[in-house]
Coordinates of C-alpha atoms in Angstrom, one line a residue:
X6 CA 0.0 0.0 0.0
X7 CA 1.4 3.4 -0.9
X8 CA 2.8 5.6 1.9
X9 CA 0.3 7.9 3.6
X10 CA -2.7 5.8 2.7
X11 CA -5.4 3.8 4.6
X12 CA -8.2 1.4 3.7
X13 CA -11.0 0.1 5.8
X14 CA -14.3 -1.7 5.6
X15 CA -17.5 -1.3 7.7
X16 CA -19.6 -4.4 8.4
X17 CA -22.8 -3.5 10.4
X18 CA -25.2 -6.0 12.0
X19 CA -28.4 -5.3 13.8
X20 CA -31.2 -7.3 15.4
X21 CA -34.2 -6.1 17.5
X22 CA -32.0 -5.4 20.5
X23 CA -28.4 -5.8 19.5
X24 CA -26.0 -3.8 17.3
X25 CA -22.5 -4.7 16.2
X26 CA -20.2 -3.0 13.7
X27 CA -16.9 -4.5 12.8
X28 CA -14.3 -2.4 11.1
X29 CA -11.2 -4.2 9.7
X30 CA -8.5 -2.2 7.9
X31 CA -4.9 -1.1 7.6
X32 CA -2.9 2.1 7.7
X33 CA 0.7 3.2 8.1
X34 CA 0.4 2.6 11.8
X35 CA -0.6 -1.1 11.2
X36 CA -3.6 -3.3 10.7
X37 CA -6.6 -3.2 13.0
X38 CA -10.1 -4.5 13.8
X39 CA -12.3 -2.0 15.5
X40 CA -15.6 -3.1 17.1
X41 CA -18.5 -1.0 18.3
X42 CA -21.7 -2.0 20.1
X43 CA -24.6 -0.1 21.6
X44 CA -22.6 0.2 24.8
X45 CA -18.9 0.7 23.9
X46 CA -16.1 0.4 21.4
X47 CA -12.8 -1.5 21.1
X48 CA -9.7 -1.0 18.9
X49 CA -7.6 -4.2 18.4
X50 CA -4.2 -3.6 16.8
X51 CA -2.5 -6.1 14.5
X52 CA 0.7 -6.0 12.6
X53 CA 0.6 -5.3 8.8
X54 CA 1.8 -8.9 8.3
X55 CA -1.5 -10.1 9.8
X56 CA -3.4 -8.3 7.0
X57 CA -4.2 -10.2 3.8
X58 CA -6.6 -9.0 1.0
X59 CA -7.2 -11.6 -1.7
X60 CA -10.4 -13.6 -2.3
X61 CA -11.0 -13.0 1.4
X62 CA -10.1 -10.1 3.6
X63 CA -8.2 -11.5 6.6
X64 CA -6.9 -9.7 9.7
X65 CA -5.3 -12.1 12.1
X66 CA -7.7 -15.0 12.6
X67 CA -10.7 -12.9 11.4
X68 CA -12.1 -13.3 7.9
X69 CA -14.5 -11.0 6.0
X70 CA -16.3 -11.4 2.7
X71 CA -19.5 -10.5 0.9
X72 CA -21.0 -13.8 2.1
X73 CA -20.3 -13.1 5.8
X74 CA -17.6 -12.9 8.5
X75 CA -15.9 -15.1 11.0
X76 CA -14.4 -13.6 14.2
X77 CA -11.7 -14.9 16.5
X78 CA -10.4 -12.1 18.7
X79 CA -8.6 -12.8 22.0
X80 CA -7.5 -9.5 23.6
X81 CA -7.3 -8.3 27.2
X82 CA -10.3 -6.0 26.6
X83 CA -12.2 -8.1 24.1
X84 CA -13.0 -11.8 23.5
X85 CA -15.2 -12.0 20.4
X86 CA -15.9 -15.2 18.4
X87 CA -18.5 -16.6 16.0
X88 CA -19.8 -16.4 12.5
X89 CA -22.5 -14.4 10.7
X90 CA -23.6 -15.2 7.2
X91 CA -25.1 -12.8 4.7
X92 CA -27.7 -13.3 2.0
X93 CA -29.8 -11.1 -0.3
X94 CA -27.2 -8.3 -0.6
X95 CA -28.5 -5.0 -2.1
X96 CA -25.7 -3.4 -4.1
X97 CA -26.2 0.1 -5.5
X98 CA -26.5 0.7 -9.2
X99 CA -23.1 2.3 -9.7
X100 CA -20.1 3.7 -7.8
X101 CA -21.3 6.1 -5.1
X102 CA -18.5 8.5 -6.0
X103 CA -19.9 9.0 -9.5
X104 CA -17.4 10.9 -11.7
X105 CA -15.3 11.8 -8.7
X106 CA -14.0 8.2 -8.7
X107 CA -11.7 9.3 -11.6
X108 CA -10.0 12.0 -9.5
X109 CA -7.5 11.8 -6.6
X110 CA -9.6 12.3 -3.6
X111 CA -8.7 12.7 0.1
X112 CA -11.2 9.9 0.9
X113 CA -12.9 7.5 -1.4
X114 CA -16.2 6.0 -0.3
X115 CA -17.8 2.7 -1.4
X116 CA -21.1 1.0 -0.7
X117 CA -21.2 -2.8 -1.1
X118 CA -24.7 -3.5 0.2
X119 CA -27.4 -1.2 1.5
X120 CA -29.2 -4.0 3.2
X121 CA -29.1 -7.8 3.6
X122 CA -30.3 -10.6 5.7
X123 CA -28.2 -12.1 8.5
X124 CA -27.9 -15.5 10.1
X125 CA -25.5 -16.4 12.9
X126 CA -24.4 -15.9 16.4
X127 CA -21.3 -14.3 18.0
X128 CA -20.2 -14.1 21.6
X129 CA -18.7 -10.9 22.9
X130 CA -17.1 -11.0 26.4
X131 CA -19.5 -13.8 27.3
X132 CA -22.6 -12.1 26.0
X133 CA -24.4 -13.8 23.1
X134 CA -25.4 -11.7 20.1
X135 CA -27.9 -13.6 17.9
X136 CA -28.3 -11.8 14.6
X137 CA -30.5 -14.5 12.9
X138 CA -33.2 -12.6 10.9
X139 CA -31.4 -9.4 11.5
X140 CA -30.2 -6.8 8.9
X141 CA -26.8 -5.8 7.7
X142 CA -24.9 -3.1 5.8
X143 CA -21.5 -2.9 4.2
X144 CA -19.4 0.1 3.1
X145 CA -15.7 1.0 2.7
X146 CA -13.3 3.9 2.7
X147 CA -9.8 4.5 1.4
X148 CA -7.4 7.3 0.8
X149 CA -5.4 9.6 3.0
X150 CA -7.7 11.1 5.6
X151 CA -11.3 11.3 6.6
X152 CA -12.8 14.7 5.9
X153 CA -12.1 17.3 8.6
X154 CA -15.8 18.2 8.8
X155 CA -18.5 15.7 8.0
X156 CA -21.8 14.1 9.1
X157 CA -22.6 10.5 8.2
X158 CA -25.9 8.7 8.9
X159 CA -26.9 5.2 8.0
X160 CA -30.1 3.3 8.9
X161 CA -31.9 0.2 7.9
X162 CA -33.9 -0.5 11.1
X163 CA -37.1 1.5 11.5
X164 CA -40.1 1.6 13.8
X165 CA -42.8 0.5 11.4
X166 CA -42.4 -3.2 10.4
X167 CA -44.1 -2.7 7.1
X168 CA -41.3 -0.2 6.1
X169 CA -38.4 -2.0 7.7
X170 CA -38.0 -4.6 5.0
X171 CA -38.2 -2.1 2.2
X172 CA -36.1 0.9 3.3
X173 CA -32.4 1.7 3.8
X174 CA -30.7 5.1 3.9
X175 CA -27.1 6.3 3.8
X176 CA -26.3 10.0 3.7
X177 CA -23.1 11.9 4.2
X178 CA -22.3 15.6 3.9
X179 CA -18.6 16.6 4.1
X180 CA -16.1 19.4 3.4
X181 CA -14.1 18.2 0.4
X182 CA -10.7 19.5 -0.6
X183 CA -10.3 19.4 -4.4
X184 CA -7.3 20.8 -6.3
X185 CA -6.6 23.6 -3.9
X186 CA -10.3 24.5 -3.3
X187 CA -12.9 23.2 -0.9
X188 CA -16.6 22.6 -1.2
X189 CA -19.4 21.0 0.7
X190 CA -20.2 17.7 -1.0
X191 CA -23.0 15.1 -0.5
X192 CA -23.5 11.5 -1.3
X193 CA -26.8 9.8 -0.4
X194 CA -28.7 6.7 -1.3
X195 CA -32.4 6.1 -0.3
X196 CA -33.3 2.5 -1.2
X197 CA -37.1 2.2 -1.1
X198 CA -39.3 -0.6 -2.3
X199 CA -36.6 -1.9 -4.6
X200 CA -35.9 1.5 -6.1
X201 CA -32.7 3.5 -5.6
X202 CA -32.9 7.3 -5.2
X203 CA -29.6 9.0 -5.4
X204 CA -28.9 12.6 -4.1
X205 CA -25.4 13.6 -4.7
X206 CA -23.2 16.6 -5.6
X207 CA -22.5 15.2 -9.1
X208 CA -26.2 14.9 -10.0
X209 CA -27.3 18.3 -8.7
X210 CA -28.2 17.9 -5.1
X211 CA -28.7 21.1 -3.0
X212 CA -27.6 21.1 0.6
X213 CA -30.2 23.2 2.3
X214 CA -29.0 22.6 5.8
X215 CA -26.0 20.7 7.4
X216 CA -25.7 20.9 11.1
X217 CA -25.0 18.2 13.8
X218 CA -28.7 17.8 14.5
X219 CA -30.0 18.0 10.9
X220 CA -29.2 17.2 7.2
X221 CA -31.7 18.7 4.7
X222 CA -30.9 18.0 1.0
X223 CA -32.9 18.3 -2.2
X224 CA -32.5 17.1 -5.7
X225 CA -35.1 17.8 -8.3
X226 CA -38.5 16.6 -7.0
X227 CA -37.0 14.8 -4.0
X228 CA -36.1 16.1 -0.6
X229 CA -34.7 14.2 2.4
X230 CA -34.7 15.7 5.9
X231 CA -32.8 13.9 8.6
X232 CA -33.3 15.1 12.2
X233 CA -30.9 13.6 14.7
X234 CA -31.3 13.4 18.5
X235 CA -27.5 13.1 18.8
X236 CA -25.7 11.4 21.7
X237 CA -22.0 11.3 22.6
X238 CA -21.3 8.0 20.9
X239 CA -18.2 5.9 21.4
X240 CA -14.6 6.5 20.3
X241 CA -13.1 5.1 17.2
X242 CA -9.7 5.7 15.6
X243 CA -9.8 7.4 12.2
X244 CA -7.2 8.1 9.5
X245 CA -5.3 11.3 9.1
X246 CA -2.6 11.4 6.4
X247 CA -2.5 7.6 6.4
X248 CA -2.1 7.0 10.1
X249 CA -4.9 6.1 12.6
X250 CA -4.2 9.0 14.9
X251 CA -7.5 10.9 14.9
X252 CA -10.3 10.2 17.3
X253 CA -14.0 10.3 16.2
X254 CA -17.2 9.2 17.8
X255 CA -19.9 7.0 16.5
X256 CA -23.3 5.9 17.9
X257 CA -25.0 2.7 16.6
X258 CA -28.3 3.6 18.3
X259 CA -29.0 7.3 17.7
X260 CA -32.7 8.3 17.7
X261 CA -33.3 9.8 14.2
X262 CA -36.2 10.9 12.1
X263 CA -36.2 10.5 8.3
X264 CA -38.6 12.4 6.0
X265 CA -38.6 11.8 2.3
X266 CA -40.8 13.8 -0.1
X267 CA -41.5 13.9 -3.8
X268 CA -42.8 17.4 -4.4
X269 CA -45.5 17.8 -1.7
X270 CA -46.1 14.0 -1.3
X271 CA -44.5 12.3 1.6
X272 CA -43.0 9.0 0.5
X273 CA -42.1 8.1 4.1
X274 CA -41.8 9.7 7.5
X275 CA -40.0 7.2 9.7
X276 CA -38.3 7.2 13.0
X277 CA -35.5 4.9 14.3
X278 CA -33.9 4.3 17.6
X279 CA -31.0 2.5 15.8
X280 CA -29.5 4.8 13.3
X281 CA -25.7 4.9 13.0
X282 CA -24.3 8.4 13.3
X283 CA -20.9 10.2 13.1
X284 CA -20.3 13.9 13.2
X285 CA -17.0 15.8 13.2
X286 CA -16.8 19.5 12.7
X287 CA -13.2 20.1 13.7
X288 CA -10.8 22.5 12.0
X289 CA -7.4 20.9 11.4
X290 CA -4.1 21.5 9.7
X291 CA -1.8 19.0 8.1

């Protein structure tokens, strides 16, 4: 991997009462597996020689693939073992970066599956997490650094059961450096009833509001308003100039409301107690 670069993947699992995100990756500072639950987070370091990315992604004794993951972590803070299998993946129609994928970007985002079914059990520090009939989500990031200022929300677990099987949302608004300039950029997918709605900078989205408590974006006839009842979240390590030396906070269970309109017609107005949420509005220098 070139100097000053990182790459990481985000595997999220949720059931009615449990949430678990597992984040394998590597950077200049070494390989890692980060784990976050509703209650706390863990950062397990590995050497770069423990990282292998071929037909499977392997970090130590842990394996990751589009078909599922197998975990075998023994650490003073964390014992985590078990297997979760995935089925019915929902890939997006094309690269979430759009034409920006052809340019050198500070951070390159990917979405592998908006929503899929889970089957399996893991045990975390003696507590059983049964994700059978749960839902999952997979994304990735690579590049040099996370944006200095950004909001990211992802949700596929909603209050109304009739909506829960047909809806998944990922939205991010970030400050993007680009050839000496900076601009606020947006990527967003709303997957509803088998249809993908994409609201992004490269297809004409307008950012009406971007604050820690609210994202309000509009493209053409469609408008998405996300209202967040933010909580402190749990600490994770994040990349800065290729090294995992930045601290961010993520919540896997952030109460959030999502409203999606087509002109004056409300396509859905949903609440969730289990939205994933990150927000960083720091000012930094290299």
